[in-house]
Each structure stands twice: as structure tokens, then as C-alpha cells.
Coordinates of C-alpha atoms in Angstrom, one line a residue:
S15 CA -2.7 -14.2 90.2
S16 CA -4.9 -11.0 90.2
F17 CA -8.0 -10.7 88.1
L18 CA -8.0 -8.1 85.4
D19 CA -11.2 -8.5 83.4
S20 CA -13.6 -10.9 81.9
F21 CA -16.3 -11.2 79.2
C22 CA -19.0 -13.7 79.4
D23 CA -21.0 -14.2 76.2
D24 CA -24.6 -14.1 77.1
T25 CA -25.9 -15.0 73.7
A26 CA -25.7 -18.8 74.3
N27 CA -26.0 -20.8 77.5
Y28 CA -25.7 -24.3 78.7
T29 CA -27.5 -26.1 81.5
A30 CA -26.1 -27.8 84.6
N31 CA -25.2 -31.5 84.1
S32 CA -25.4 -31.2 80.2
I33 CA -23.1 -32.7 77.7
Y34 CA -21.5 -29.3 77.0
E35 CA -20.8 -28.7 80.8
R36 CA -19.0 -32.1 81.0
N37 CA -17.0 -31.4 77.9
L38 CA -16.2 -27.9 79.2
H39 CA -14.8 -29.4 82.5
Q40 CA -12.8 -31.9 80.6
L41 CA -11.5 -29.1 78.5
F42 CA -10.4 -27.1 81.6
S43 CA -8.7 -30.2 83.0
N44 CA -6.6 -30.4 79.8
L45 CA -5.7 -26.9 79.7
T46 CA -4.7 -26.7 83.4
T47 CA -2.6 -29.9 83.0
N48 CA -0.8 -29.1 79.7
A49 CA -0.5 -25.2 79.6
P50 CA 2.1 -24.9 82.4
R51 CA 4.6 -27.2 80.5
T52 CA 5.2 -24.6 77.7
G53 CA 3.1 -21.7 78.8
F54 CA 0.5 -22.1 76.0
Y55 CA -2.0 -24.8 75.2
T56 CA -5.0 -25.3 72.9
A57 CA -7.4 -28.2 73.3
T58 CA -10.9 -29.5 72.4
A59 CA -13.3 -31.7 74.1
G60 CA -16.3 -33.7 72.9
H61 CA -17.9 -33.8 69.5
G62 CA -20.5 -32.3 67.4
T63 CA -22.6 -29.3 68.5
D64 CA -21.4 -29.7 72.1
Q65 CA -17.7 -29.7 71.4
A66 CA -15.7 -27.3 73.5
Y67 CA -12.6 -25.4 72.3
G68 CA -10.2 -23.7 74.6
L69 CA -6.9 -21.8 74.9
L70 CA -4.8 -21.0 77.8
L71 CA -1.8 -18.6 77.5
C72 CA 0.7 -17.7 80.5
R73 CA 2.7 -14.6 80.3
G74 CA 6.0 -15.6 78.7
D75 CA 8.2 -14.7 81.7
V76 CA 6.3 -16.7 84.5
P77 CA 7.9 -19.9 85.7
S78 CA 5.7 -23.1 85.3
D79 CA 4.5 -23.2 89.0
V80 CA 3.2 -19.5 88.6
C81 CA 1.6 -20.5 85.3
S82 CA 0.0 -23.5 86.8
S83 CA -1.4 -21.4 89.8
C84 CA -2.8 -19.0 87.4
A85 CA -4.2 -21.6 85.2
Y86 CA -6.2 -23.1 87.9
N87 CA -7.3 -19.8 89.3
S88 CA -8.3 -18.6 85.8
V89 CA -10.4 -21.9 85.3
S90 CA -12.1 -21.6 88.8
Q91 CA -12.9 -17.9 88.3
V92 CA -14.3 -18.2 84.6
D93 CA -16.3 -21.4 85.7
S94 CA -17.8 -19.2 88.5
D95 CA -18.2 -15.7 86.8
C96 CA -19.4 -17.2 83.4
S97 CA -21.3 -20.2 84.7
G98 CA -23.7 -21.3 82.2
R99 CA -22.2 -19.3 79.3
R100 CA -21.0 -21.3 76.2
S101 CA -18.3 -18.8 75.5
A102 CA -16.0 -16.7 77.6
V103 CA -12.8 -14.9 78.0
L104 CA -10.9 -14.1 81.3
W105 CA -7.6 -12.2 81.7
M106 CA -5.5 -12.4 84.9
E107 CA -2.0 -10.8 85.7
E108 CA -0.1 -13.9 84.6
C109 CA -2.4 -15.7 82.2
F110 CA -5.7 -15.7 80.3
I111 CA -8.2 -18.2 79.3
R112 CA -10.7 -18.5 76.5
Y113 CA -13.3 -21.1 75.7
S114 CA -16.2 -21.5 73.2
D115 CA -18.5 -23.8 71.4
F116 CA -17.0 -22.7 68.1
N117 CA -13.5 -23.3 66.9
F118 CA -11.7 -20.0 67.3
I119 CA -8.1 -21.6 67.5
G120 CA -5.8 -20.1 65.0
T121 CA -8.3 -17.2 64.1
A122 CA -7.7 -13.6 64.6
S123 CA -10.3 -11.7 66.4
T124 CA -10.8 -8.2 67.6
D125 CA -14.2 -9.0 69.3
F126 CA -13.0 -8.9 72.8
N127 CA -10.4 -6.7 74.4
F128 CA -9.8 -4.5 77.5
S129 CA -7.4 -1.7 78.5
M130 CA -6.7 -0.1 81.7
P131 CA -4.4 2.6 83.1
R132 CA -3.0 2.0 86.5
S133 CA -0.7 3.5 89.1
T134 CA 0.1 7.2 89.2
T135 CA 0.5 9.9 86.5
N136 CA 4.1 10.6 85.1
S137 CA 5.9 13.8 85.2
D138 CA 6.5 14.3 81.4
P139 CA 3.8 12.7 79.4
V140 CA 5.2 13.7 76.0
L141 CA 8.6 12.2 76.6
F142 CA 7.1 9.1 78.3
S143 CA 4.9 8.6 75.3
R144 CA 7.6 8.9 72.9
Q145 CA 9.9 6.6 74.8
L146 CA 7.1 4.1 75.3
S147 CA 6.4 4.0 71.6
R148 CA 10.1 3.1 70.9
L149 CA 10.2 0.5 73.5
M150 CA 6.8 -1.0 72.0
A151 CA 8.1 -1.0 68.6
N152 CA 11.2 -2.8 69.6
L153 CA 9.4 -5.5 71.7
S154 CA 6.9 -6.0 68.9
S155 CA 9.7 -6.8 66.5
I156 CA 11.2 -9.3 68.9
V157 CA 7.8 -11.0 69.3
I158 CA 7.3 -11.3 65.6
G159 CA 10.7 -12.6 65.1
G160 CA 10.8 -15.2 68.0
A161 CA 9.3 -18.7 68.3
S162 CA 8.1 -17.9 71.9
R163 CA 6.0 -14.9 70.7
F164 CA 7.1 -12.9 73.8
A165 CA 9.4 -10.1 74.6
V166 CA 10.2 -8.2 77.7
G167 CA 12.6 -5.2 78.0
D168 CA 12.9 -1.6 79.0
I169 CA 13.9 1.9 77.9
V170 CA 15.4 5.1 79.6
F171 CA 12.7 7.7 80.6
L172 CA 14.3 10.5 82.7
G173 CA 17.6 10.1 84.4
S174 CA 17.8 6.8 86.1
Q175 CA 14.0 6.3 85.5
R176 CA 13.2 3.6 83.0
I177 CA 9.9 2.3 81.3
Y178 CA 9.6 -1.4 81.5
G179 CA 7.5 -3.4 78.9
M180 CA 6.3 -6.6 77.9
A181 CA 4.5 -7.9 74.5
Q182 CA 3.1 -11.2 73.7
C183 CA 1.0 -13.1 71.1
T184 CA -0.7 -16.3 71.3
R185 CA 1.2 -19.1 69.4
D186 CA -1.9 -20.3 67.4
V187 CA -2.2 -17.2 65.0
T188 CA -0.1 -16.4 62.1
L189 CA 2.8 -13.9 62.1
S190 CA 0.7 -11.6 60.1
N191 CA -2.2 -11.7 62.6
C192 CA 0.3 -11.4 65.4
T193 CA 1.8 -8.2 63.8
T194 CA -1.7 -6.7 63.2
C195 CA -2.8 -7.4 66.7
L196 CA 0.2 -5.8 68.3
E197 CA -0.2 -2.8 66.2
D198 CA -3.7 -2.5 67.3
V199 CA -2.6 -2.9 70.9
V200 CA 0.1 -0.3 70.8
R201 CA -2.1 2.1 69.1
E202 CA -4.6 1.8 71.9
M203 CA -2.0 2.5 74.5
P204 CA -1.9 6.4 74.3
I205 CA -5.7 6.4 74.0
C206 CA -6.4 4.5 77.2
C207 CA -3.3 5.3 79.2
R208 CA -1.6 8.5 78.2
G209 CA -0.1 10.3 81.2
W210 CA -0.1 7.1 83.4
N211 CA 2.9 5.2 84.8
E212 CA 1.3 1.9 84.0
G213 CA -1.0 0.5 81.3
I214 CA -2.3 -2.9 80.1
V215 CA -3.9 -3.6 76.8
Y216 CA -5.1 -7.2 76.0
T217 CA -7.0 -8.9 73.2
V218 CA -7.6 -12.6 72.9
N219 CA -4.6 -12.8 70.3
C220 CA -1.9 -10.6 71.9
G221 CA -1.3 -8.2 74.7
A222 CA 1.1 -5.6 75.9
R223 CA 1.9 -3.9 79.3
Y224 CA 4.3 -1.2 80.5
G225 CA 5.2 0.2 83.9
A226 CA 7.6 2.5 85.7
F227 CA 8.8 -0.4 87.8
P228 CA 9.9 -4.0 86.9
F229 CA 6.8 -6.3 86.8
T230 CA 8.1 -9.4 85.0
F231 CA 10.0 -12.5 86.4
Q232 CA 12.9 -11.7 83.9
S233 CA 14.7 -8.6 82.6
G234 CA 16.7 -7.8 79.7
V235 CA 20.2 -9.0 79.4
L236 CA 22.2 -5.8 79.0
A237 CA 21.4 -2.2 79.7
S238 CA 22.5 0.2 77.1
P239 CA 23.7 3.7 77.8
P240 CA 21.1 6.4 78.4
E241 CA 22.0 8.2 75.2
S242 CA 21.4 5.1 73.2
Q243 CA 18.1 3.9 71.8
T244 CA 19.2 1.1 69.6
P245 CA 18.6 -2.4 70.6
Y246 CA 21.5 -4.6 71.7
G247 CA 22.3 -7.4 74.2
S248 CA 19.3 -9.5 73.4
S249 CA 18.5 -13.0 74.1
P250 CA 15.5 -15.2 73.0
G251 CA 12.5 -13.3 74.1
S252 CA 14.2 -10.5 75.9
N253 CA 15.8 -7.2 75.1
R254 CA 16.9 -3.9 76.6
I255 CA 17.4 -0.7 74.8

């Protein structure tokens, strides 16, 4: 699991061997044990002002063993990188973790996000951007319409070249919040990543990624003819257009 980014809130700290630290480590144990079973888990530990709240989300395509590995790696890294911080977020390739001393579970937030372009530049930015927008619109509609809040798919770019994409929301927020979050993420893509063959945009409630090569553990069910841009051949959480 490759590290992407993190945010350690430096406005509130805890001390070593404190009640909050013990609660936090209990929280981490609950998250790493339970998240790999369904790919998503929220938990709390402790009571009162030292109660810790947490969330761990694995990318919807990863198998449970990869989810488990990413969960442990994210806990280890956030515990190291953000040691002493009462709130933090850490994103990795296959999962992300968030914890705090206030109850954020089920709450929409735009406070923490990151975006990054990667790989090489593409040959036709205008066409690429147009096709990427079509792909993300389709994936967003699948996310909003499915219980897993996840979608993966691809779309034709030039000739045999395709653009591969993924979109996902955490399962604790409402459909309305999921929709708004994905709209914000998709809107950010051309700002951060225009002209690049790969881009990632994540918040604490949703995320999306695209690339010129497959990067997920699953792909869509059926490929459509190059001239078609309408979705067909879908299965739960996956689609090709």
C-alpha cells in the first residue's frame, strides 16, 4: 500500500500513556479487525472527552487481504506520522483512515482533501478531458445508485486507448452528501490534473481516480463499441462505457 497524503491536526494534542492514547489504540484495533470484512468500518472507543472516533475505508475493488494489509499499514503510519495529534487523516493507495476526538461519523466535511496529477501528459487534453468527464459522470451515477457506494469502469479515448476510472463514497454519509462530494471531486479534476494521464482526488467522504492504464483489481463486465458512449453491461459496482 503506497502512501498518498496525510493531514495531522496540530490544534489539539494528547500525551503518551494518556487515556486518549489508550482509547485511540483500541480504536485502531477495532478498525483493522473489522474493516477488511466489508471494506468499511466505523468505530468508537472510550467515553466522555477522551472518546475516540474512527473510520477506515478500503477501495471497493480490493480483496479482503489487501484491505487488511492496507488497514494495518495506514494505522502504523498515521500513529507514527501524527503521533500526539487528537485528529488526523491519512490516505493510501488502497484505503484511508480518519480518527478524531469529535464525532464526525455520518457528517459531510470539506475540511480535508488532496489532489495530485501523476504519470505522463496525454496527447489530446481536450478530448481526454471530455471523455474523462463522461466517464466520471457515469461512475458517479453508479456510486449513488448502489449499496457499495463504489464504481469502476472505463471509456474509449483514442483508438484502442482507454481511460480507466474509479469513484467511491464512504457508506456513513447520506446519498445527498455523497452526490455533492463526488460533484466537488469531479470538478477538481480538471483543475489539478488537466493534461495528465493519471489523477487522484480524495476527500474524507469520497474520492475518484483515473488513469490511462487499469489500476483496480476488477474491471467492467463488457466493453462497448468505440463509437458508443452509453453505459451497458453493468454489474453491481462496475460498468464500462
